[in-house]
Amino acid sequence: MTKRALLFFHFLILSFFLSAQTISITTDHTQLVLKVNSQKRLCQTYLGERLSAQTDLSQLNMPEAGLSSSCIKGLEAYPVMGTEDYYEPTFEIRHADGNPTSVLKYVSHSQQGNETKVVLRDELYPVEVTLYYKVFPEEDIIQQWTEIKQEEKGKVYLGRYASSMLYFEAPQYYLTEFASDWAKEMQMQNQELQFGKKVVDSRLGARANMMTQPFFEVGLGGPARENEGRVLMGTLGWTGNFRFTFEVDNQHVLRVVSGINHDASIYLLKKGDIFRTADFFFTLSANGVGEGSRRFQRWMMNHQLHKAKDDRMTLLNNWENTYFDFDEEKLVALFGEAKDLGVDLFLLDDGWFGNKYPRKDDHAGLGDWQVTKDKLPNGVPYLVKKAKENGVNFGIWIEPEMVNPKSELAEKHPDWIIMLPSSQSSGAGGTREPYYFRNQLVLDLCNPQVQDFVFGVVDGLMQENPDIKFMKWDCNSPITNIYSPYLKENQGNIYVDYVRGLYSVLDRVQTKYPDLYMMMCSGGGGRSDVTGLRYFTEFWCSDNTDPIERLFIQWGYSQFMPAKAMCAHVTEWNRKASIKFRLDVAFQGKLGFDIGLKGLSDDDRQYCREAIKEYKRLKDVVWSPNLYRLVSPYEGQHCVVQRVSDDRSHSIVFAYDIHPRYGERLLNTRLQGLDTDAKYRVKEICLMPGRQSWLSCNNKVYTGDYLMKVGVKVTSASDLVSHIIEITKE
Ligand code: DGJ
């Protein structure tokens, strides 16, 4: 053979080898298949239900052989900006010479345990991009992230750095997004995705999810339904700016790009540094969002939520009862109320700190984490001790990332605050009026000294009071007046480095205080992402505790979040609803109270005490990830949800009538998730003192088959009526 023929032969073998590279990523029910094409590009060839015969993988068409794309190279797993693809790219890098493009080619891949790693490289520039896929087989969740490394001298900027690109082909696509606002979190909204782009994103930095939440659902072939149909459910684990782009291309292929929002975040990446993107998590259900939610909740409980296997504490919070108006005497009296109620913990909220500028309202004191002497002369240790004497644990509110301009901290360390530079340093010849959200500013967590300070807020309290069991970590302001005095010329890094700074602080807190329970709060549910919950044991869903609104908010969060993490408190919001109704709604989550007990009637107080006992008895079922949403508040004037224990021996049904229409025909509610052949006793619990259940199914025994096929009547024609029903295998 001549040398030329030999070379050609080698080339043929190599091309065959490369085109045959198939990477299969599987969970119990889902399969993602990537192939390397003849141009060494990594392409998605399949994403759907797991194929039974793995030999069928060879039948999957390479994208250029038939699947639709404007990109001549196929449906690239990580398409780049500026070369062939006409659509939203995942990756953009501006090299030191100003070239804004790259072409990423397959280099190698490896699969170890549940993790797959694919290395891509640009042949012209020293840029390496590694795609990671981690599967959680039983929960059917796939995690994706990317690592970007560059070895160029000079300034290299990342313009885009998504975590994931997924492609789908279906006759129609319907997006469900989770619109939000203060007191209006997780409002589910649906729309058909047509040709072009729909972006769901946040640019608020801190309190990043105030206006929209980092979750989505896409019905493939029709609107997402509860128990039928193919649906993609995804979320970004990032406690900051996120972005999901849904783009239907010219061939009606849906492209879903997920990652940190690159908007206003052109990131300067130093030579040798590795940029790790956020984690994107998704599940693909063939049986509607109900199945997807159970998968996400189970995954949160098994792999993600901090202290997921540990218990949670019921609590009494003083915020809506006293606001800033409290002193030692008032608090000690409230410890007594907490004890009388039977909760595990008293949570002292905002307003306990600041001396030069006492925190008597939200205009001053934030940043000065010393107890206000004339309000609480014996300090926090006295409160912890008194709580203990009353048989309750003690928890405390902090907002350590923030500062009021009226504070000693702001006077001492103006350079620690995210704030636009003055006219002198900007050279712009004039000062821009700062914008204050809730009269406060955000500390510059890009700065390691600030990270130390923020860690020190927790550490200081814990050193002084090792018996503090719980902290509520609030974050009321988005990042405003965006400029980091620490980063100076790399301002594009601020949104990303802020979150990294936050994680570094939270890592330290978790390492030093692994037993501390922490609530993630952000002016209600302005922070609610799944990576945040690696550090927090629970989160505050919303300041809105009107039980009717909460039915919607909890319905929304339950699409992804486990009940154990969702703080739900009984308050004064909507006093038209009885205490029973308010409590029965909060019973669905992690139960707490934020209400003055003195204002309640004896019966109401008695109801609360008994319901707390029942909650403690049943919490393992309440927190089970086996959630069945049976009747949607979005579809009428009722809401019914059901939880089932893993062994199907125990279940709870929560039924609520909101404002039923006159003469409305009431249907049976068919239960789910039970054993067909088993017999179950149905019993209404949590009745008001002296009341009997009037449900016709009460105290009867049915087969699981009957309960699931015929169902029982748990809704009524009356306003604001609720029932909690226990279903026990005989
Ligand atoms: C906002 C939170 O959502 C409330 O629960 C309360 O803690 C206030 N902040 C305190 O300022």
XYZ file of C-alpha atoms and ligand atoms in Angstrom:
741
model
C 0.000 0.000 0.000
C 1.341 3.432 -0.863
C 1.788 5.963 1.915
C -1.123 7.967 0.517
C -3.430 4.958 0.434
C -2.405 4.089 3.977
C -3.217 7.574 5.148
C -6.591 7.423 3.419
C -7.284 4.044 5.035
C -6.462 5.512 8.453
C -8.715 8.426 7.734
C -11.578 6.090 6.827
C -11.165 4.107 10.050
C -11.003 7.280 12.085
C -14.110 8.755 10.439
C -15.995 5.519 10.982
C -14.880 5.450 14.600
C -15.862 9.058 15.148
C -19.236 8.801 13.470
C -19.912 5.687 15.511
C -19.232 7.428 18.840
C -22.497 7.117 20.692
C -23.004 8.351 24.229
C -26.090 7.127 25.987
C -27.266 8.741 29.217
C -30.086 6.900 30.928
C -32.282 6.989 33.987
C -34.871 4.318 34.745
C -37.345 5.827 32.271
C -35.505 8.429 30.212
C -32.739 8.283 27.653
C -30.605 10.983 26.115
C -28.405 9.908 23.211
C -25.539 11.972 21.861
C -23.474 11.090 18.820
C -20.332 12.506 17.346
C -20.791 13.250 13.661
C -18.272 13.106 10.855
C -17.198 16.698 11.567
C -16.434 15.807 15.168
C -19.455 17.722 16.432
C -21.402 16.416 19.380
C -25.103 16.167 18.505
C -28.293 15.159 20.266
C -29.932 12.291 18.383
C -32.550 11.250 20.906
C -34.216 12.470 24.068
C -37.277 10.600 25.227
C -38.538 7.501 26.947
C -35.855 4.925 27.543
C -35.480 2.551 24.608
C -35.939 -1.105 25.484
C -33.329 -2.487 23.118
C -29.999 -0.733 23.314
C -29.161 -2.214 19.902
C -31.730 0.241 18.541
C -29.335 3.096 19.259
C -27.579 2.373 15.988
C -30.881 3.092 14.181
C -30.980 6.646 15.456
C -30.408 9.042 12.617
C -27.561 11.434 12.756
C -29.097 14.896 12.637
C -27.694 15.793 9.223
C -29.298 12.655 7.838
C -32.811 13.793 8.447
C -33.627 15.724 11.617
C -34.338 19.356 11.169
C -31.934 22.103 11.950
C -30.647 25.220 10.340
C -27.207 24.216 11.494
C -25.523 22.168 8.809
C -23.728 20.244 11.483
C -26.845 18.927 13.221
C -28.523 19.483 16.563
C -25.394 20.367 18.434
C -25.290 19.539 22.098
C -23.565 22.837 22.909
C -23.934 25.208 19.944
C -21.632 28.193 19.808
C -22.162 31.793 18.794
C -21.026 33.238 15.525
C -20.279 30.358 13.188
C -23.008 28.207 11.625
C -25.989 28.105 13.954
C -28.785 30.611 13.322
C -30.424 30.235 16.695
C -29.825 31.029 20.345
C -26.366 29.646 21.184
C -25.213 28.211 24.487
C -21.671 29.486 24.347
C -19.880 32.649 23.335
C -16.292 33.589 24.002
C -14.370 36.666 22.893
C -10.732 35.767 22.456
C -7.870 38.089 23.340
C -7.456 39.000 19.639
C -11.087 40.062 19.431
C -12.345 36.982 17.552
C -15.824 36.345 18.979
C -16.249 32.775 17.724
C -15.197 29.269 18.472
C -15.923 25.831 17.046
C -16.097 23.105 19.642
C -15.081 19.622 18.524
C -15.350 16.335 20.303
C -12.145 15.190 22.011
C -13.125 12.405 24.398
C -15.710 11.197 26.793
C -15.889 9.025 29.858
C -18.683 7.495 31.901
C -18.164 6.632 35.531
C -21.011 5.562 37.734
C -23.828 8.027 37.207
C -21.675 10.730 35.643
C -20.858 11.289 31.978
C -18.220 13.761 30.911
C -17.673 14.910 27.329
C -14.657 17.034 26.481
C -14.899 19.460 23.548
C -12.115 21.685 22.314
C -11.593 24.496 19.866
C -8.879 23.585 17.404
C -7.775 27.195 16.907
C -7.798 28.591 20.431
C -6.858 26.959 23.772
C -10.441 26.676 24.972
C -11.824 23.508 26.469
C -15.459 22.961 27.297
C -16.498 19.912 29.302
C -20.140 18.912 29.372
C -21.304 16.988 32.425
C -24.404 14.840 32.752
C -25.263 13.230 36.064
C -28.216 10.908 36.326
C -30.390 10.061 39.293
C -31.822 6.835 37.877
C -34.613 6.094 40.350
C -35.839 9.663 40.500
C -35.482 10.057 36.715
C -33.708 13.378 37.059
C -30.803 14.447 34.863
C -28.382 17.136 36.032
C -26.319 19.067 33.503
C -23.528 21.550 33.891
C -20.496 22.736 31.952
C -16.939 23.634 32.780
C -15.106 26.143 30.624
C -11.355 26.518 30.698
C -9.220 28.851 28.645
C -5.427 29.117 28.443
C -4.986 32.308 26.446
C -2.916 35.207 27.633
C -4.686 38.549 27.575
C -8.308 39.339 28.221
C -10.795 36.667 27.305
C -14.478 37.243 27.942
C -17.323 34.773 28.180
C -20.457 36.229 26.654
C -22.661 33.163 27.144
C -22.240 30.104 29.317
C -25.410 28.044 29.412
C -25.667 24.826 31.385
C -27.772 22.937 28.902
C -29.308 22.789 25.441
C -32.092 20.294 24.766
C -34.037 19.698 21.534
C -37.557 18.359 21.102
C -39.790 17.512 18.181
C -43.533 17.489 18.845
C -46.629 18.791 17.047
C -47.099 21.585 19.619
C -45.294 22.953 22.629
C -47.021 24.559 25.612
C -45.012 26.403 28.217
C -46.027 26.768 31.856
C -44.065 29.501 33.599
C -44.224 30.646 37.204
C -44.810 34.394 37.269
C -44.234 36.116 40.593
C -44.272 39.318 42.546
C -44.261 40.137 46.231
C -47.224 38.225 47.723
C -48.010 36.672 44.321
C -45.395 33.969 44.024
C -45.613 30.982 41.669
C -48.605 32.009 39.565
C -48.825 29.348 36.873
C -49.335 30.742 33.377
C -49.607 28.804 30.144
C -49.038 29.656 26.521
C -48.402 27.882 23.281
C -44.891 28.379 21.996
C -44.968 29.489 18.383
C -42.142 30.173 15.955
C -39.507 32.361 17.566
C -38.319 32.905 21.067
C -39.767 33.168 24.542
C -37.336 34.089 27.312
C -38.030 33.588 31.029
C -35.318 35.283 33.012
C -34.268 37.256 36.040
C -31.826 40.160 36.303
C -32.293 41.107 39.932
C -29.094 39.582 41.344
C -30.206 39.079 44.937
C -33.938 38.428 45.579
C -33.554 37.088 42.067
C -36.879 35.286 41.789
C -39.066 38.193 42.857
C -40.727 38.569 39.467
C -40.397 35.072 38.029
C -39.262 31.742 39.408
C -36.562 29.425 38.046
C -38.886 26.583 37.069
C -40.729 25.640 33.883
C -42.849 22.930 32.345
C -43.281 22.246 28.648
C -46.160 20.102 27.437
C -44.951 18.224 24.358
C -47.862 17.709 21.984
C -50.437 19.567 24.087
C -50.744 21.663 27.258
C -49.094 20.031 30.271
C -51.671 17.978 32.153
C -51.634 16.480 35.611
C -51.776 12.778 34.820
C -51.356 12.378 31.087
C -49.082 13.481 28.326
C -45.399 14.069 27.752
C -43.931 16.909 29.697
C -40.487 18.355 30.286
C -39.946 19.903 33.730
C -36.782 21.874 34.439
C -35.168 24.134 36.981
C -31.885 25.975 37.386
C -30.029 25.594 40.659
C -28.615 29.075 41.029
C -29.415 31.637 43.715
C -29.137 34.500 41.254
C -29.949 35.537 37.704
C -31.227 32.727 35.523
C -32.425 32.453 31.975
C -34.476 29.898 30.067
C -34.886 30.418 26.339
C -37.522 28.463 24.458
C -37.041 28.781 20.746
C -39.120 27.126 18.046
C -37.020 27.093 14.892
C -37.902 27.079 11.199
C -38.341 23.281 11.274
C -40.584 23.485 14.367
C -37.877 21.992 16.568
C -38.018 23.320 20.127
C -34.676 24.372 21.554
C -34.475 24.866 25.309
C -31.420 26.733 26.558
C -30.962 26.952 30.341
C -28.348 28.666 32.422
C -27.196 31.668 34.375
C -28.466 34.827 32.725
C -25.569 36.132 30.657
C -27.305 39.477 30.260
C -25.145 42.260 31.748
C -22.670 39.540 32.735
C -19.832 39.385 30.227
C -17.435 37.439 32.359
C -13.677 38.023 32.333
C -12.171 34.542 32.600
C -8.527 34.455 33.649
C -6.016 32.113 32.039
C -6.205 28.677 33.627
C -9.363 29.404 35.612
C -12.305 27.049 35.305
C -15.750 28.570 34.956
C -18.331 26.134 36.252
C -21.835 26.930 35.159
C -24.905 26.482 37.326
C -26.641 23.110 37.511
C -29.682 22.505 35.361
C -31.996 19.680 36.440
C -34.754 18.180 34.345
C -37.137 15.277 34.132
C -39.135 14.051 31.186
C -42.422 12.484 32.193
C -44.664 10.475 29.916
C -47.507 10.707 32.456
C -48.018 14.381 33.068
C -46.676 16.838 35.623
C -47.960 14.814 38.600
C -45.331 12.163 37.958
C -42.703 14.834 37.307
C -43.499 16.533 40.631
C -43.208 13.276 42.554
C -39.849 12.684 40.916
C -38.577 16.174 41.769
C -39.842 15.990 45.349
C -38.266 12.565 45.850
C -34.998 13.777 44.351
C -35.016 16.842 46.625
C -35.559 14.590 49.630
C -32.932 12.028 48.619
C -30.203 14.216 47.200
C -30.607 17.947 47.501
C -32.436 19.488 50.450
C -30.249 20.274 53.482
C -30.985 17.925 56.380
C -33.724 16.312 54.310
C -33.842 13.225 56.493
C -33.965 15.201 59.742
C -37.062 16.410 61.504
C -38.415 19.964 61.227
C -39.606 22.294 63.990
C -43.075 23.793 64.162
C -42.733 27.396 65.259
C -44.285 30.640 66.412
C -42.913 33.730 64.652
C -43.515 37.228 66.042
C -43.281 39.260 62.819
C -46.931 39.840 61.967
C -47.902 39.918 65.614
C -45.531 42.645 66.817
C -43.601 43.897 63.771
C -40.795 46.066 65.239
C -42.735 46.843 68.383
C -41.492 44.458 71.065
C -39.356 44.352 74.183
C -38.068 41.646 76.500
C -41.284 41.374 78.450
C -43.417 40.991 75.338
C -41.110 38.362 73.917
C -40.987 36.320 77.100
C -44.802 36.359 77.167
C -44.763 35.062 73.594
C -42.473 32.196 74.599
C -45.260 31.218 76.975
C -47.758 31.373 74.103
C -45.506 29.159 71.999
C -45.386 26.650 74.815
C -49.140 26.780 75.316
C -49.667 26.212 71.607
C -47.312 23.240 71.603
C -44.873 24.371 68.911
C -41.169 23.490 69.018
C -39.577 26.877 68.503
C -39.996 30.614 68.909
C -38.624 32.692 66.030
C -37.642 36.289 66.774
C -37.946 38.324 63.579
C -36.612 41.675 62.376
C -35.999 44.582 64.787
C -33.713 43.260 67.541
C -30.459 45.020 66.584
C -28.741 48.400 66.100
C -27.741 50.963 68.734
C -26.498 54.157 67.135
C -29.241 53.622 64.556
C -31.715 51.276 66.229
C -33.801 49.135 63.929
C -37.175 50.491 64.961
C -38.455 50.371 61.394
C -36.980 49.390 58.046
C -35.096 52.688 57.550
C -32.078 52.073 59.777
C -29.790 49.661 61.532
C -29.386 46.923 58.946
C -25.756 45.814 59.123
C -25.271 46.534 62.829
C -25.799 43.076 64.284
C -25.522 44.014 67.955
C -28.633 43.721 70.073
C -30.458 47.029 70.758
C -29.519 47.643 74.393
C -32.511 49.699 75.478
C -34.963 47.305 73.838
C -33.387 44.038 74.940
C -31.066 44.990 77.845
C -30.119 41.403 78.653
C -29.186 40.533 75.115
C -29.879 37.436 73.073
C -28.486 34.996 75.708
C -31.292 35.997 78.071
C -33.912 35.340 75.386
C -32.442 31.942 74.559
C -32.446 31.070 78.250
C -36.019 32.243 78.797
C -37.242 30.353 75.735
C -35.595 27.244 77.088
C -37.278 27.733 80.462
C -40.574 27.799 78.584
C -39.726 24.540 76.871
C -39.236 25.999 73.383
C -36.195 26.372 71.186
C -35.049 29.777 70.037
C -34.509 31.011 66.485
C -33.528 34.430 65.146
C -33.911 36.532 61.971
C -30.944 37.992 60.092
C -30.477 39.731 56.769
C -26.684 39.648 56.599
C -26.173 40.527 52.917
C -27.807 43.928 53.289
C -27.156 47.337 54.801
C -29.139 50.484 55.525
C -27.247 53.647 54.556
C -28.267 54.751 58.049
C -26.035 52.282 59.893
C -22.629 52.178 61.524
C -21.584 49.572 58.985
C -22.281 51.904 56.055
C -20.356 54.693 57.816
C -17.362 52.457 58.511
C -17.187 50.488 55.260
C -18.762 52.371 52.363
C -16.435 50.394 50.077
C -18.206 47.164 51.089
C -21.429 48.276 49.460
C -22.561 47.695 45.892
C -22.981 51.300 44.779
C -22.264 53.342 41.674
C -18.928 55.155 41.811
C -18.913 58.829 42.687
C -18.424 61.493 40.041
C -14.686 61.702 40.859
C -13.918 58.085 40.198
C -16.257 57.731 37.240
C -15.083 60.966 35.689
C -18.594 61.440 34.371
C -18.983 64.840 35.957
C -22.056 64.365 38.113
C -23.568 62.025 40.683
C -26.318 59.566 39.991
C -29.076 59.448 42.608
C -28.874 56.045 44.320
C -31.971 53.891 44.167
C -32.989 52.300 47.450
C -35.199 49.257 47.526
C -36.780 49.045 51.014
C -34.355 51.778 52.107
C -31.395 49.451 51.843
C -28.403 48.452 49.749
C -26.624 45.189 49.027
C -23.190 44.325 50.407
C -20.513 43.397 47.891
C -20.201 39.658 48.354
C -17.586 39.540 45.576
C -15.221 40.913 48.217
C -13.692 38.229 50.518
C -13.655 40.712 53.430
C -17.402 41.133 53.042
C -17.802 37.360 52.894
C -15.964 37.176 56.231
C -18.274 39.808 57.661
C -21.417 38.008 56.500
C -20.160 34.698 57.852
C -19.325 36.558 61.070
C -22.976 37.570 61.535
C -23.954 33.914 61.923
C -20.749 32.938 63.671
C -20.991 35.808 66.175
C -24.529 34.870 67.155
C -23.682 31.190 67.398
C -20.502 31.745 69.391
C -22.426 33.811 71.895
C -25.518 31.553 71.819
C -24.643 27.980 70.933
C -28.230 27.019 71.738
C -29.732 28.949 68.837
C -31.396 26.260 66.757
C -32.772 28.165 63.798
C -32.048 31.200 61.646
C -34.298 32.931 59.175
C -31.951 34.392 56.535
C -33.777 37.178 54.735
C -32.805 39.085 51.586
C -35.222 41.867 50.833
C -33.537 43.834 48.091
C -32.514 43.067 44.549
C -29.066 44.382 43.627
C -29.495 48.020 42.707
C -26.943 50.731 41.717
C -24.895 47.902 40.264
C -21.171 48.460 40.689
C -18.734 46.416 42.759
C -15.984 48.569 44.314
C -14.009 45.358 44.751
C -14.106 44.115 41.143
C -13.254 47.525 39.748
C -12.817 47.034 35.965
C -14.391 43.530 35.774
C -17.928 44.706 36.421
C -19.322 42.004 34.130
C -18.379 39.437 36.778
C -20.493 40.944 39.541
C -23.736 38.965 39.259
C -21.908 35.637 39.053
C -19.252 36.389 41.669
C -21.903 37.669 44.071
C -23.622 34.271 44.058
C -20.304 32.465 44.355
C -19.456 34.687 47.336
C -22.801 33.814 48.884
C -22.194 30.080 48.388
C -18.744 30.372 49.901
C -20.261 31.959 53.033
C -23.032 29.359 53.195
C -20.461 26.564 52.814
C -18.623 27.910 55.836
C -21.836 28.208 57.834
C -22.841 24.662 56.974
C -19.432 23.222 57.787
C -19.204 24.953 61.142
C -22.872 24.638 62.136
C -24.215 21.475 60.507
C -27.059 21.232 63.015
C -28.399 24.720 62.484
C -31.790 24.837 60.760
C -32.101 27.735 58.358
C -35.004 29.262 56.480
C -34.266 30.835 53.104
C -36.421 33.936 52.892
C -36.385 36.810 50.467
C -39.177 39.271 51.123
C -41.421 36.209 50.814
C -40.427 33.754 48.071
C -37.858 35.873 46.228
C -35.351 33.036 46.646
C -36.494 29.498 46.079
C -33.990 27.630 43.954
C -32.907 24.048 44.473
C -29.213 24.841 44.980
C -30.038 27.408 47.659
C -31.819 24.559 49.403
C -28.565 22.612 49.672
C -27.817 25.111 52.452
C -31.269 25.810 53.831
C -33.607 23.362 55.506
C -36.722 25.202 54.311
C -37.888 28.353 52.555
C -40.518 31.026 53.054
C -42.930 30.640 50.146
C -44.585 34.028 50.414
C -45.549 36.809 52.798
C -49.025 36.205 51.478
C -50.623 33.760 53.896
C -54.214 34.377 52.868
C -55.209 30.713 52.718
C -56.950 31.065 49.364
C -53.882 32.634 47.793
C -51.715 30.048 49.513
C -53.657 27.226 47.845
C -52.401 28.600 44.531
C -48.892 29.414 45.748
C -48.449 25.975 47.332
C -49.938 24.290 44.265
C -47.261 26.099 42.243
C -44.296 25.281 44.462
C -45.456 21.687 44.862
C -44.683 21.172 41.183
C -41.028 20.911 42.245
C -40.618 21.382 45.979
C -41.158 18.929 48.821
C -43.662 19.850 51.542
C -40.993 19.583 54.216
C -39.176 22.581 52.739
C -42.234 24.796 52.229
C -42.841 27.012 55.275
C -46.545 27.596 55.732
C -47.748 29.773 58.604
C -51.123 30.515 60.116
C -51.612 34.295 60.257
C -54.227 37.023 60.274
C -54.355 37.312 56.491
C -57.962 36.837 55.377
C -59.870 36.734 58.620
C -63.008 35.810 56.669
C -61.503 32.335 56.569
C -61.782 30.424 59.839
C -58.709 29.487 61.833
C -59.449 25.910 60.841
C -59.377 26.768 57.140
C -56.159 28.780 57.541
C -54.497 26.031 59.535
C -55.701 23.259 57.232
C -53.980 25.024 54.337
C -50.746 25.486 56.322
C -50.932 21.816 57.400
C -49.876 20.895 53.856
C -46.402 22.378 54.333
C -43.940 22.950 57.183
C -46.331 24.257 59.788
C -45.820 27.467 61.727
C -47.753 30.373 63.226
C -47.302 34.110 62.940
C -50.275 35.334 64.887
C -51.189 36.727 68.307
C -52.879 33.918 70.162
C -54.620 36.257 72.590
C -56.933 37.415 69.819
C -58.209 33.889 69.214
C -61.307 32.367 70.773
C -60.897 29.437 73.179
C -62.201 27.066 70.527
C -59.768 28.379 67.931
C -56.834 28.072 70.318
C -57.942 24.569 71.233
C -58.247 23.687 67.543
C -54.673 24.883 66.947
C -53.294 22.827 69.852
C -55.019 19.661 68.682
C -54.100 20.220 65.043
C -50.414 20.642 65.973
C -50.549 17.279 67.752
C -52.119 15.687 64.696
C -49.532 17.346 62.467
C -46.713 15.908 64.555
C -48.324 12.478 64.442
C -48.788 12.585 60.663
C -45.868 14.666 59.446
C -44.104 11.782 57.726
C -47.116 11.304 55.462
C -47.590 15.065 55.001
C -43.931 15.311 53.883
C -44.006 12.231 51.673
C -42.975 12.998 48.086
C -45.938 10.934 46.853
C -48.166 13.881 46.082
C -51.321 13.542 44.027
C -52.952 16.816 43.045
C -56.557 15.740 42.569
C -58.599 18.914 42.070
C -56.952 22.108 40.867
C -57.903 25.537 42.258
C -57.068 26.849 38.787
C -60.031 24.920 37.379
C -62.849 25.847 39.723
C -63.733 26.635 43.309
C -62.214 23.619 45.028
C -58.791 22.238 45.703
C -57.977 18.670 46.747
C -54.523 17.174 47.200
C -53.419 13.838 48.582
C -50.197 12.492 50.075
C -49.444 8.784 50.294
C -46.778 7.039 52.361
C -44.169 5.008 50.458
C -45.677 1.707 51.599
C -49.208 2.900 50.635
C -50.534 2.070 54.072
C -51.312 5.632 55.004
C -52.614 8.640 53.157
C -53.960 12.105 53.861
C -56.446 14.007 51.749
C -56.699 17.791 52.057
C -59.949 19.166 50.659
C -60.901 22.845 50.376
C -64.007 24.615 49.093
C -63.248 28.193 48.094
C -66.339 30.020 46.776
C -68.490 27.324 45.129
C -71.139 28.458 42.621
C -74.842 28.188 43.489
C -76.253 24.816 42.478
C -72.866 23.521 41.455
C -72.798 19.789 40.797
C -70.342 18.200 43.175
C -68.340 15.310 41.852
C -66.682 12.484 43.717
C -62.943 12.922 44.102
C -61.068 9.870 42.915
C -57.974 9.145 44.997
C -54.656 7.871 43.669
C -51.570 5.971 44.726
C -53.329 3.378 46.948
C -53.139 -0.423 46.836
C -56.017 -1.654 44.697
C -56.734 -4.747 46.784
C -56.192 -3.297 50.230
C -58.976 -2.014 52.478
C -58.728 1.491 53.845
C -60.581 3.256 56.637
C -61.509 6.853 55.807
C -61.620 9.204 58.775
C -61.933 12.941 58.979
C -59.525 14.383 61.549
C -58.817 17.886 62.863
C -62.413 18.782 63.673
C -63.334 21.931 65.578
C -64.016 21.229 69.277
C -67.411 19.579 69.706
C -68.003 19.139 65.962
C -68.765 15.879 64.136
C -67.766 15.100 60.601
C -70.606 15.383 58.076
C -68.701 13.707 55.275
C -70.669 10.659 54.131
C -67.431 8.679 53.711
C -66.332 9.349 57.287
C -65.455 6.250 59.273
C -66.205 3.891 56.400
C -63.986 1.196 54.948
C -63.409 0.994 51.195
C -61.086 -0.928 48.924
C -58.286 1.040 47.339
C -59.852 0.068 44.026
C -63.151 1.759 44.968
C -61.455 4.881 46.299
C -59.464 5.230 43.099
C -62.208 4.304 40.600
C -65.421 5.590 42.185
C -64.006 8.022 44.715
C -65.665 9.799 47.598
C -67.305 13.155 48.135
C -64.928 15.474 49.984
C -66.009 18.815 48.540
C -69.121 20.804 49.391
C -71.165 23.767 48.208
C -70.233 25.949 51.178
C -67.761 28.824 51.241
C -64.324 28.363 52.793
C -64.792 24.879 54.183
C -61.890 22.483 54.629
C -61.388 18.866 55.602
C -58.337 16.837 56.516
C -59.012 13.159 55.955
C -56.815 10.315 57.114
C -56.861 7.110 55.067
C -55.428 4.083 56.867
C -54.919 0.554 55.601
C -56.918 -1.870 57.764
C -39.619 39.964 54.750
C -40.053 38.597 55.190
O -40.694 37.931 54.148
C -40.966 38.727 56.408
O -41.402 37.463 56.800
C -40.230 39.418 57.518
O -39.181 38.624 57.997
C -39.717 40.761 57.048
N -38.947 40.645 55.834
C -38.880 41.418 58.116
O -38.334 42.590 57.705
